[in-house]
Amino acid sequence: GGGAAGLLRGLGRLEDSRQRAAELFRWLVAPVPPAEFLGRHWERAPLLVRRGDPRYYAGLFSTADFDSALRGGEVHFGTHLDVTSYAEGVRETHNPSGRALPAVVWDFYQNGCSLRLLCPQAFSPTVWHFLSILQEHFGTMAGANTYLTPPGTQGFAPHYDDIEAFVLQLEGKKRWRVYSPRTNAEVLPQFSSANLTQAELGEPMLETVLEAGDLLYFPRGFIHQGNCLPDAHSLHITVSSYQRNSWGDLLEKLLPAALQMALEEDVEYRQGLPMDCLQYMGVTNSDTVDARRTAFVEKVQSLIKKLIDYAPIDAAVDQRAKLFLHDCLPPVLTQSEKEQSVYGFPARWQGGGPRDVDILMTKDTEVRLLRHGIIRLCNEEAGVMLYYTTENSRVYHKEEPKFLEIDPEYTDGIEFLLSSYPNHISVNSLPCETLEDKISLATLLFEKGILTTKKPLVQM
């Protein structure tokens, strides 16, 4: 009954971040069970959920929050905010340059323009909190845009996207039309479409009016358009995920690495092509019946088949995980997590100098990871790197990827922390050679906000 804000507070009581993420996803698609959603709808078919509860998303984002963001002085046209219109089949963007001042923005809205806030998580702590939990469920970036549309207008042309879209109707209502992919090439596309015309669409497979508290999900490739009814404005947030997260995207990274390894380790890949292959291969010879062509094709097939033996599958997945951690929002800490982490550490200036600066870990200090999904170990040419999310920005890619170069002797300790989560373990139980190493590793991770302690650290 507490809406989105109440749900987020309740999730903070769960110890395991993976359980928090699963429960948030369950709430997102409720009352449809997650297993049913994944089996019948995910990447397959739209889902419409009518809840009849206008308070379901209460506290997530509102027009008052939109106005507050504008008054904060950090919203800029084009970078954070798009002003759009769609009339008589023509989609236009009306962005001036510079800061999005409230007087200018609301004048556009009053004259029938739609407003798209591109990065609400940068301006709304609640949207940040929501997405930072949900991203762990997807294992890939969860992003969002908010759309505010005046009564009786439409802001965007029909199109399809390259993301899985969850439309959460926050205020007012909006008519939606959803169309099936027109060709096999548009099923789960890699890239979004250009603006489409009404003549290109055919009949919608789904037509509905979303009201506050309702949900509409559609997979990438499904064409959609939304327009406001004459009697109400619309505010919705589209939560997105799974952009460029397909098997093909993994193979795009994996196959070049496999080929490089095969070239280094297997002389067969370095042997020269037949001297006369240009005489019987190529498009001009494609209809020619020739035993040499057959042997050439079979040789290529054999080399490709053998390539799997050289495919560094785990390393390629680690590299995708590394990219995901760069995309991630930083975690939102509960009050107790702040008190038990470096963010609540009592270091301060007092009496003419700094006080309580030293982080005093002992062998009996009990620690655990702040979240399960905030780190990733990657073996790279330069060494073992630990990528982490705690110092990321709420603005997408504002910061460079955050990582620590880790002594290889520490990798077992980090893996132990991952396998022990969400339980606390004593510093002394870390599988490092010496007590000094155990304390050094725990202190290093604590200073980066990666570890929390069971009890707030006290000065001794």
CSV table of C-alpha atoms in Angstrom, one decimal:
chain,number,residue,atom,x,y,z
A,1,GLY,CA,0.0,0.0,0.0
A,2,GLY,CA,3.0,2.3,0.2
A,3,GLY,CA,3.4,2.6,-3.6
A,4,ALA,CA,6.9,2.5,-5.1
A,5,ALA,CA,8.5,4.5,-2.3
A,6,GLY,CA,7.1,2.2,0.3
A,7,LEU,CA,8.3,-0.8,-1.6
A,8,LEU,CA,11.8,0.5,-1.8
A,9,ARG,CA,11.9,1.1,1.9
A,10,GLY,CA,10.7,-2.5,2.5
A,11,LEU,CA,13.3,-3.9,0.2
A,12,GLY,CA,16.0,-2.3,2.3
A,13,ARG,CA,15.2,-4.8,5.0
A,14,LEU,CA,16.2,-7.8,2.8
A,15,GLU,CA,19.9,-8.8,3.3
A,16,ASP,CA,20.6,-10.2,-0.1
A,17,SER,CA,20.7,-7.7,-3.0
A,18,ARG,CA,19.7,-10.5,-5.5
A,19,GLN,CA,16.5,-11.1,-3.5
A,20,ARG,CA,15.8,-7.3,-3.5
A,21,ALA,CA,16.1,-7.3,-7.3
A,22,ALA,CA,13.9,-10.4,-7.7
A,23,GLU,CA,11.2,-8.9,-5.5
A,24,LEU,CA,11.3,-5.6,-7.3
A,25,PHE,CA,10.9,-7.3,-10.6
A,26,ARG,CA,8.0,-9.4,-9.2
A,27,TRP,CA,6.3,-6.1,-8.1
A,28,LEU,CA,6.9,-4.6,-11.6
A,29,VAL,CA,5.0,-7.3,-13.5
A,30,ALA,CA,2.5,-8.2,-10.7
A,31,PRO,CA,0.1,-9.9,-10.6
A,32,VAL,CA,1.6,-11.9,-13.5
A,33,PRO,CA,4.1,-14.3,-11.9
A,34,PRO,CA,7.7,-13.7,-13.1
A,35,ALA,CA,8.0,-17.2,-14.5
A,36,GLU,CA,4.9,-16.8,-16.6
A,37,PHE,CA,6.1,-13.4,-17.8
A,38,LEU,CA,9.4,-14.9,-18.9
A,39,GLY,CA,7.8,-17.9,-20.5
A,40,ARG,CA,5.0,-16.1,-22.4
A,41,HIS,CA,6.0,-12.5,-22.9
A,42,TRP,CA,9.8,-11.7,-22.6
A,43,GLU,CA,11.1,-11.1,-26.1
A,44,ARG,CA,7.9,-12.6,-27.5
A,45,ALA,CA,4.7,-10.6,-26.9
A,46,PRO,CA,3.4,-7.5,-25.3
A,47,LEU,CA,1.8,-7.6,-21.8
A,48,LEU,CA,-0.9,-5.3,-20.6
A,49,VAL,CA,-1.5,-5.1,-16.8
A,50,ARG,CA,-4.5,-3.1,-15.6
A,51,ARG,CA,-4.3,-2.6,-11.9
A,52,GLY,CA,-7.1,-0.2,-11.1
A,53,ASP,CA,-4.8,1.3,-8.5
A,54,PRO,CA,-3.7,4.9,-9.3
A,55,ARG,CA,-1.3,4.8,-6.2
A,56,TYR,CA,0.6,1.7,-7.3
A,57,TYR,CA,3.6,3.8,-8.5
A,58,ALA,CA,3.2,6.5,-5.8
A,59,GLY,CA,6.5,8.2,-5.0
A,60,LEU,CA,8.4,7.0,-8.0
A,61,PHE,CA,8.2,10.2,-10.1
A,62,SER,CA,5.6,12.9,-10.6
A,63,THR,CA,5.0,16.2,-12.4
A,64,ALA,CA,6.1,17.9,-9.2
A,65,ASP,CA,9.4,16.0,-9.4
A,66,PHE,CA,9.7,17.1,-13.0
A,67,ASP,CA,9.2,20.8,-12.0
A,68,SER,CA,11.7,20.4,-9.2
A,69,ALA,CA,14.3,19.0,-11.6
A,70,LEU,CA,13.9,22.0,-13.8
A,71,ARG,CA,14.3,24.4,-10.8
A,72,GLY,CA,17.5,22.6,-9.7
A,73,GLY,CA,19.4,24.3,-12.6
A,74,GLU,CA,21.1,21.2,-14.0
A,75,VAL,CA,18.7,20.2,-16.8
A,76,HIS,CA,19.9,21.3,-20.2
A,77,PHE,CA,18.0,21.0,-23.6
A,78,GLY,CA,19.3,18.2,-25.8
A,79,THR,CA,21.5,16.7,-23.1
A,80,HIS,CA,18.7,16.0,-20.5
A,81,LEU,CA,15.5,17.2,-22.0
A,82,ASP,CA,13.9,17.0,-25.4
A,83,VAL,CA,10.9,19.1,-26.5
A,84,THR,CA,9.0,17.3,-29.3
A,85,SER,CA,5.8,17.4,-31.3
A,86,TYR,CA,4.0,15.1,-33.8
A,87,ALA,CA,1.3,16.5,-36.0
A,88,GLU,CA,0.0,15.6,-39.4
A,89,GLY,CA,2.5,12.8,-39.7
A,90,VAL,CA,5.5,15.1,-39.0
A,91,ARG,CA,7.7,14.6,-35.9
A,92,GLU,CA,9.7,17.7,-34.8
A,93,THR,CA,12.2,18.5,-32.1
A,94,HIS,CA,12.2,22.1,-30.7
A,95,ASN,CA,15.2,22.1,-28.4
A,96,PRO,CA,16.8,25.5,-27.8
A,97,SER,CA,20.4,25.6,-26.6
A,98,GLY,CA,21.4,25.9,-23.0
A,99,ARG,CA,19.7,25.4,-19.6
A,100,ALA,CA,16.0,24.3,-19.6
A,101,LEU,CA,14.5,27.1,-17.6
A,102,PRO,CA,11.0,26.4,-16.1
A,103,ALA,CA,9.4,29.4,-17.8
A,104,VAL,CA,10.6,28.3,-21.2
A,105,VAL,CA,9.9,24.6,-20.7
A,106,TRP,CA,6.3,25.1,-19.4
A,107,ASP,CA,5.6,27.5,-22.3
A,108,PHE,CA,6.5,24.8,-24.7
A,109,TYR,CA,4.2,22.4,-22.9
A,110,GLN,CA,1.4,24.9,-22.8
A,111,ASN,CA,1.7,25.2,-26.6
A,112,GLY,CA,1.2,21.5,-27.1
A,113,CYS,CA,4.8,20.1,-27.0
A,114,SER,CA,5.8,16.9,-25.2
A,115,LEU,CA,8.7,16.8,-22.8
A,116,ARG,CA,11.1,13.8,-22.5
A,117,LEU,CA,13.5,13.8,-19.5
A,118,LEU,CA,16.3,11.5,-20.7
A,119,CYS,CA,18.0,10.8,-17.4
A,120,PRO,CA,15.5,11.0,-14.5
A,121,GLN,CA,17.8,8.9,-12.3
A,122,ALA,CA,20.2,11.9,-12.2
A,123,PHE,CA,17.5,14.1,-10.8
A,124,SER,CA,15.3,11.8,-8.8
A,125,PRO,CA,16.7,9.8,-5.8
A,126,THR,CA,13.8,7.4,-6.0
A,127,VAL,CA,14.2,6.6,-9.7
A,128,TRP,CA,18.0,6.1,-9.0
A,129,HIS,CA,17.1,3.8,-6.1
A,130,PHE,CA,14.6,1.9,-8.3
A,131,LEU,CA,16.9,1.3,-11.2
A,132,SER,CA,20.0,0.5,-9.1
A,133,ILE,CA,18.1,-2.5,-7.6
A,134,LEU,CA,16.5,-3.6,-10.9
A,135,GLN,CA,19.7,-3.6,-12.9
A,136,GLU,CA,21.0,-6.6,-10.8
A,137,HIS,CA,17.9,-8.6,-11.8
A,138,PHE,CA,18.6,-8.0,-15.5
A,139,GLY,CA,22.3,-8.4,-15.4
A,140,THR,CA,22.5,-5.5,-17.8
A,141,MET,CA,21.8,-1.8,-17.7
A,142,ALA,CA,18.4,-0.7,-16.6
A,143,GLY,CA,17.7,2.8,-17.9
A,144,ALA,CA,14.7,5.2,-18.0
A,145,ASN,CA,13.1,8.1,-19.7
A,146,THR,CA,10.1,10.1,-18.5
A,147,TYR,CA,7.5,11.5,-20.9
A,148,LEU,CA,5.1,14.3,-20.1
A,149,THR,CA,2.4,14.9,-22.8
A,150,PRO,CA,-0.3,17.6,-22.9
A,151,PRO,CA,-3.9,16.7,-23.3
A,152,GLY,CA,-5.0,15.9,-26.9
A,153,THR,CA,-1.4,15.7,-28.3
A,154,GLN,CA,1.2,13.2,-29.5
A,155,GLY,CA,4.9,13.7,-29.1
A,156,PHE,CA,6.5,11.0,-31.1
A,157,ALA,CA,6.1,9.2,-34.5
A,158,PRO,CA,5.4,5.5,-34.6
A,159,HIS,CA,8.7,3.6,-34.3
A,160,TYR,CA,10.3,0.5,-32.7
A,161,ASP,CA,13.2,0.4,-30.2
A,162,ASP,CA,16.2,-1.7,-29.6
A,163,ILE,CA,15.3,-2.2,-25.9
A,164,GLU,CA,12.8,-4.2,-23.8
A,165,ALA,CA,10.3,-1.5,-22.7
A,166,PHE,CA,8.2,-1.4,-19.5
A,167,VAL,CA,5.8,1.6,-19.7
A,168,LEU,CA,4.7,2.6,-16.2
A,169,GLN,CA,1.8,5.1,-16.3
A,170,LEU,CA,2.3,7.5,-13.4
A,171,GLU,CA,-0.3,10.2,-13.9
A,172,GLY,CA,-3.2,10.8,-16.3
A,173,LYS,CA,-3.9,8.5,-19.1
A,174,LYS,CA,-2.6,7.7,-22.6
A,175,ARG,CA,-3.9,5.7,-25.6
A,176,TRP,CA,-1.3,3.2,-26.9
A,177,ARG,CA,-1.3,1.3,-30.2
A,178,VAL,CA,1.2,-1.6,-30.5
A,179,TYR,CA,2.0,-3.4,-33.8
A,180,SER,CA,3.8,-6.7,-34.5
A,181,PRO,CA,7.2,-6.6,-36.2
A,182,ARG,CA,6.6,-6.4,-39.9
A,183,THR,CA,9.4,-8.8,-41.1
A,184,ASN,CA,11.7,-11.3,-39.5
A,185,ALA,CA,14.5,-8.8,-39.8
A,186,GLU,CA,12.6,-6.6,-37.3
A,187,VAL,CA,12.2,-9.3,-34.7
A,188,LEU,CA,14.5,-8.4,-31.7
A,189,PRO,CA,16.4,-5.8,-33.8
A,190,GLN,CA,19.9,-4.6,-32.9
A,191,PHE,CA,19.0,-0.9,-33.6
A,192,SER,CA,15.9,1.3,-33.3
A,193,SER,CA,13.9,2.3,-36.3
A,194,ALA,CA,13.6,5.6,-38.0
A,195,ASN,CA,10.2,7.4,-37.6
A,196,LEU,CA,7.5,5.5,-39.5
A,197,THR,CA,4.4,6.8,-41.2
A,198,GLN,CA,0.9,5.6,-40.5
A,199,ALA,CA,0.7,4.0,-44.0
A,200,GLU,CA,3.6,1.7,-43.0
A,201,LEU,CA,1.8,0.2,-40.0
A,202,GLY,CA,-1.2,-1.8,-40.8
A,203,GLU,CA,-3.6,-2.8,-38.0
A,204,PRO,CA,-2.5,-2.7,-34.3
A,205,MET,CA,-2.3,-6.0,-32.4
A,206,LEU,CA,-3.1,-4.1,-29.2
A,207,GLU,CA,-4.9,-0.9,-28.6
A,208,THR,CA,-5.5,0.3,-25.1
A,209,VAL,CA,-5.7,3.4,-22.8
A,210,LEU,CA,-3.2,3.2,-19.9
A,211,GLU,CA,-4.3,4.8,-16.6
A,212,ALA,CA,-2.3,5.6,-13.5
A,213,GLY,CA,-0.9,2.4,-12.0
A,214,ASP,CA,-1.1,0.3,-15.2
A,215,LEU,CA,1.8,-1.4,-17.0
A,216,LEU,CA,2.5,-2.0,-20.7
A,217,TYR,CA,5.5,-4.1,-21.7
A,218,PHE,CA,6.6,-4.7,-25.3
A,219,PRO,CA,9.7,-6.4,-26.7
A,220,ARG,CA,12.2,-4.7,-28.9
A,221,GLY,CA,11.0,-4.6,-32.5
A,222,PHE,CA,7.3,-4.0,-31.7
A,223,ILE,CA,6.2,-0.7,-33.2
A,224,HIS,CA,4.3,1.6,-30.9
A,225,GLN,CA,2.8,5.0,-30.6
A,226,GLY,CA,1.0,6.8,-27.8
A,227,ASN,CA,-1.2,9.9,-27.8
A,228,CYS,CA,-3.1,11.8,-25.1
A,229,LEU,CA,-6.9,11.9,-24.9
A,230,PRO,CA,-8.4,15.4,-24.9
A,231,ASP,CA,-9.4,15.4,-21.2
A,232,ALA,CA,-6.1,14.5,-19.4
A,233,HIS,CA,-2.3,15.0,-19.5
A,234,SER,CA,0.0,11.9,-19.3
A,235,LEU,CA,3.1,11.3,-17.4
A,236,HIS,CA,4.8,7.9,-17.8
A,237,ILE,CA,8.2,6.5,-17.3
A,238,THR,CA,9.7,3.9,-19.7
A,239,VAL,CA,12.1,1.5,-18.0
A,240,SER,CA,14.4,-0.1,-20.5
A,241,SER,CA,16.9,-3.0,-20.6
A,242,TYR,CA,18.6,-5.5,-22.8
A,243,GLN,CA,20.1,-3.1,-25.3
A,244,ARG,CA,22.8,-4.9,-27.3
A,245,ASN,CA,22.8,-7.9,-24.9
A,246,SER,CA,22.2,-10.8,-27.4
A,247,TRP,CA,24.1,-13.9,-28.2
A,248,GLY,CA,25.2,-12.2,-31.4
A,249,ASP,CA,26.7,-9.3,-29.3
A,250,LEU,CA,28.6,-11.9,-27.2
A,251,LEU,CA,29.9,-13.6,-30.3
A,252,GLU,CA,31.0,-10.3,-31.7
A,253,LYS,CA,33.5,-10.1,-28.9
A,254,LEU,CA,34.2,-13.8,-28.6
A,255,LEU,CA,35.0,-14.8,-32.2
A,256,PRO,CA,37.8,-12.3,-32.9
A,257,ALA,CA,39.4,-13.4,-29.6
A,258,ALA,CA,39.1,-17.1,-30.5
A,259,LEU,CA,40.6,-16.5,-33.9
A,260,GLN,CA,43.5,-14.6,-32.4
A,261,MET,CA,44.2,-17.5,-30.0
A,262,ALA,CA,43.9,-20.0,-32.8
A,263,LEU,CA,46.4,-18.1,-35.0
A,264,GLU,CA,48.8,-18.1,-32.1
A,265,GLU,CA,48.5,-21.7,-31.1
A,266,ASP,CA,47.5,-23.7,-34.2
A,267,VAL,CA,49.7,-23.8,-37.3
A,268,GLU,CA,46.8,-25.0,-39.4
A,269,TYR,CA,45.3,-21.5,-39.2
A,270,ARG,CA,48.6,-20.0,-40.4
A,271,GLN,CA,49.0,-22.2,-43.4
A,272,GLY,CA,48.7,-20.4,-46.8
A,273,LEU,CA,45.6,-20.5,-49.0
A,274,PRO,CA,45.8,-22.7,-52.2
A,275,MET,CA,47.7,-20.8,-54.9
A,276,ASP,CA,44.9,-21.3,-57.4
A,277,CYS,CA,41.9,-20.6,-55.2
A,278,LEU,CA,41.1,-17.3,-56.9
A,279,GLN,CA,40.4,-19.4,-60.1
A,280,TYR,CA,37.6,-21.4,-58.6
A,281,MET,CA,36.4,-19.4,-55.6
A,282,GLY,CA,34.4,-16.1,-55.5
A,283,VAL,CA,31.0,-15.1,-56.6
A,284,THR,CA,31.7,-15.5,-60.3
A,285,ASN,CA,32.6,-19.1,-59.7
A,286,SER,CA,29.7,-19.8,-57.3
A,287,ASP,CA,27.7,-22.0,-59.7
A,288,THR,CA,30.8,-23.9,-60.9
A,289,VAL,CA,30.9,-27.6,-60.1
A,290,ASP,CA,34.5,-28.3,-59.0
A,291,ALA,CA,36.0,-30.7,-56.5
A,292,ARG,CA,38.5,-28.0,-55.5
A,293,ARG,CA,35.5,-25.7,-54.5
A,294,THR,CA,34.1,-28.5,-52.4
A,295,ALA,CA,37.4,-29.1,-50.6
A,296,PHE,CA,37.9,-25.3,-50.0
A,297,VAL,CA,34.4,-24.9,-48.4
A,298,GLU,CA,34.9,-28.0,-46.3
A,299,LYS,CA,38.3,-26.7,-45.1
A,300,VAL,CA,36.7,-23.4,-44.1
A,301,GLN,CA,33.9,-25.2,-42.2
A,302,SER,CA,36.5,-27.4,-40.5
A,303,LEU,CA,38.5,-24.4,-39.3
A,304,ILE,CA,35.3,-22.6,-38.0
A,305,LYS,CA,34.2,-25.7,-36.2
A,306,LYS,CA,37.6,-26.1,-34.6
A,307,LEU,CA,37.5,-22.5,-33.5
A,308,ILE,CA,35.3,-23.3,-30.6
A,309,ASP,CA,38.2,-25.1,-29.0
A,310,TYR,CA,40.0,-21.7,-28.7
A,311,ALA,CA,37.0,-19.6,-27.7
A,312,PRO,CA,37.7,-17.9,-24.4
A,313,ILE,CA,34.0,-18.0,-23.4
A,314,ASP,CA,34.4,-17.0,-19.7
A,315,ALA,CA,36.8,-14.2,-20.5
A,316,ALA,CA,34.3,-12.8,-23.1
A,317,VAL,CA,31.5,-12.9,-20.6
A,318,ASP,CA,33.7,-11.1,-18.1
A,319,GLN,CA,34.3,-8.4,-20.6
A,320,ARG,CA,30.6,-7.9,-21.1
A,321,ALA,CA,30.2,-7.8,-17.3
A,322,LYS,CA,32.9,-5.2,-17.2
A,323,LEU,CA,30.9,-3.1,-19.7
A,324,PHE,CA,27.8,-3.6,-17.6
A,325,LEU,CA,29.5,-2.4,-14.4
A,326,HIS,CA,30.5,0.8,-16.3
A,327,ASP,CA,26.8,1.3,-17.3
A,328,CYS,CA,25.6,0.6,-13.7
A,329,LEU,CA,24.2,3.2,-11.4
A,330,PRO,CA,25.9,3.3,-8.0
A,331,PRO,CA,24.1,1.5,-5.2
A,332,VAL,CA,21.7,3.5,-2.9
A,333,LEU,CA,22.6,2.7,0.8
A,334,THR,CA,20.2,2.2,3.6
A,335,GLN,CA,20.9,4.1,6.8
A,336,SER,CA,22.4,1.1,8.5
A,337,GLU,CA,24.6,0.4,5.4
A,338,LYS,CA,25.9,3.9,5.6
A,339,GLU,CA,26.8,3.5,9.3
A,340,GLN,CA,28.6,0.3,8.5
A,341,SER,CA,30.5,1.5,5.5
A,342,VAL,CA,33.2,4.1,4.7
A,343,TYR,CA,30.4,6.6,4.0
A,344,GLY,CA,29.5,6.7,7.7
A,345,PHE,CA,33.1,6.6,9.0
A,346,PRO,CA,33.6,9.3,11.6
A,347,ALA,CA,36.7,11.0,10.1
A,348,ARG,CA,36.4,14.7,10.6
A,349,TRP,CA,38.2,18.0,11.4
A,350,GLN,CA,38.1,18.8,15.1
A,351,GLY,CA,40.2,20.8,17.5
A,352,GLY,CA,42.7,22.0,14.9
A,353,GLY,CA,43.3,18.7,13.1
A,354,PRO,CA,41.8,15.6,11.6
A,355,ARG,CA,40.3,13.1,14.0
A,356,ASP,CA,39.3,9.4,13.7
A,357,VAL,CA,40.9,8.9,10.3
A,358,ASP,CA,42.5,5.5,10.7
A,359,ILE,CA,40.4,2.5,9.6
A,360,LEU,CA,41.3,-0.1,12.2
A,361,MET,CA,40.4,-3.6,10.9
A,362,THR,CA,41.3,-6.5,13.1
A,363,LYS,CA,41.2,-10.3,12.5
A,364,ASP,CA,37.8,-10.4,14.3
A,365,THR,CA,36.1,-7.7,12.3
A,366,GLU,CA,33.2,-9.2,10.4
A,367,VAL,CA,32.7,-8.0,6.8
A,368,ARG,CA,30.7,-8.6,3.7
A,369,LEU,CA,30.1,-7.2,0.3
A,370,LEU,CA,27.8,-4.2,0.1
A,371,ARG,CA,26.0,-5.8,-2.8
A,372,HIS,CA,26.5,-9.0,-4.8
A,373,GLY,CA,26.5,-7.4,-8.2
A,374,ILE,CA,28.9,-4.5,-7.5
A,375,ILE,CA,32.2,-6.1,-8.5
A,376,ARG,CA,33.7,-8.2,-11.2
A,377,LEU,CA,37.2,-9.8,-11.4
A,378,CYS,CA,38.7,-9.8,-14.9
A,379,ASN,CA,42.0,-11.4,-16.0
A,380,GLU,CA,43.5,-8.9,-18.5
A,381,GLU,CA,46.9,-8.5,-20.2
A,382,ALA,CA,47.9,-5.8,-17.7
A,383,GLY,CA,47.0,-8.1,-14.7
A,384,VAL,CA,44.0,-9.0,-12.5
A,385,MET,CA,41.5,-6.1,-12.4
A,386,LEU,CA,38.6,-5.7,-10.0
A,387,TYR,CA,35.9,-3.5,-11.5
A,388,TYR,CA,33.3,-2.0,-9.2
A,389,THR,CA,30.3,0.3,-9.3
A,390,THR,CA,30.4,2.2,-5.9
A,391,GLU,CA,32.0,5.3,-7.4
A,392,ASN,CA,29.9,5.4,-10.6
A,393,SER,CA,27.9,8.5,-11.4
A,394,ARG,CA,24.1,8.8,-11.7
A,395,VAL,CA,24.7,10.4,-15.1
A,396,TYR,CA,25.4,7.7,-17.7
A,397,HIS,CA,29.1,7.2,-18.3
A,398,LYS,CA,30.0,10.6,-16.7
A,399,GLU,CA,32.9,8.7,-15.0
A,400,GLU,CA,35.5,6.4,-16.5
A,401,PRO,CA,35.2,2.7,-15.5
A,402,LYS,CA,36.3,2.2,-11.9
A,403,PHE,CA,38.8,-0.6,-11.2
A,404,LEU,CA,41.6,-1.7,-8.9
A,405,GLU,CA,44.6,-3.7,-10.0
A,406,ILE,CA,44.6,-6.6,-7.6
A,407,ASP,CA,47.5,-8.7,-6.4
A,408,PRO,CA,46.8,-12.2,-7.8
A,409,GLU,CA,47.2,-13.6,-4.3
A,410,TYR,CA,44.0,-11.6,-3.3
A,411,THR,CA,41.7,-13.2,-5.9
A,412,ASP,CA,40.8,-16.1,-3.7
A,413,GLY,CA,39.8,-13.7,-1.0
A,414,ILE,CA,37.6,-11.8,-3.3
A,415,GLU,CA,36.0,-15.0,-4.6
A,416,PHE,CA,35.4,-16.0,-1.0
A,417,LEU,CA,33.6,-12.8,-0.3
A,418,LEU,CA,31.4,-13.4,-3.3
A,419,SER,CA,30.6,-17.0,-2.4
A,420,SER,CA,29.9,-16.0,1.3
A,421,TYR,CA,27.5,-13.2,0.4
A,422,PRO,CA,25.1,-12.2,2.1
A,423,ASN,CA,26.7,-13.7,5.2
A,424,HIS,CA,29.3,-11.8,7.2
A,425,ILE,CA,32.8,-13.4,7.5
A,426,SER,CA,35.7,-12.6,9.8
A,427,VAL,CA,38.7,-10.9,8.3
A,428,ASN,CA,40.7,-13.7,9.7
A,429,SER,CA,38.8,-16.3,7.5
A,430,LEU,CA,39.9,-14.6,4.3
A,431,PRO,CA,42.1,-17.1,2.4
A,432,CYS,CA,45.2,-14.9,2.2
A,433,GLU,CA,48.7,-16.0,3.3
A,434,THR,CA,49.2,-13.7,6.3
A,435,LEU,CA,47.0,-11.7,8.7
A,436,GLU,CA,48.6,-8.6,7.3
A,437,ASP,CA,47.4,-9.5,3.8
A,438,LYS,CA,43.9,-10.2,5.1
A,439,ILE,CA,43.6,-6.9,6.8
A,440,SER,CA,45.1,-5.1,3.8
A,441,LEU,CA,42.6,-6.6,1.4
A,442,ALA,CA,39.6,-5.9,3.8
A,443,THR,CA,40.8,-2.3,4.3
A,444,LEU,CA,41.3,-1.6,0.6
A,445,LEU,CA,37.8,-2.8,-0.3
A,446,PHE,CA,36.2,-1.0,2.7
A,447,GLU,CA,37.8,2.3,1.6
A,448,LYS,CA,36.2,1.9,-1.9
A,449,GLY,CA,32.7,1.3,-0.3
A,450,ILE,CA,32.8,-2.3,-1.6
A,451,LEU,CA,32.8,-3.8,1.9
A,452,THR,CA,30.6,-3.1,4.9
A,453,THR,CA,31.2,-4.3,8.5
A,454,LYS,CA,28.7,-6.1,10.7
A,455,LYS,CA,29.0,-3.3,13.3
A,456,PRO,CA,30.2,0.3,12.8
A,457,LEU,CA,34.0,0.5,13.1
A,458,VAL,CA,35.0,2.2,16.4
A,459,GLN,CA,38.3,3.9,17.1
A,460,MET,CA,40.6,2.1,19.5
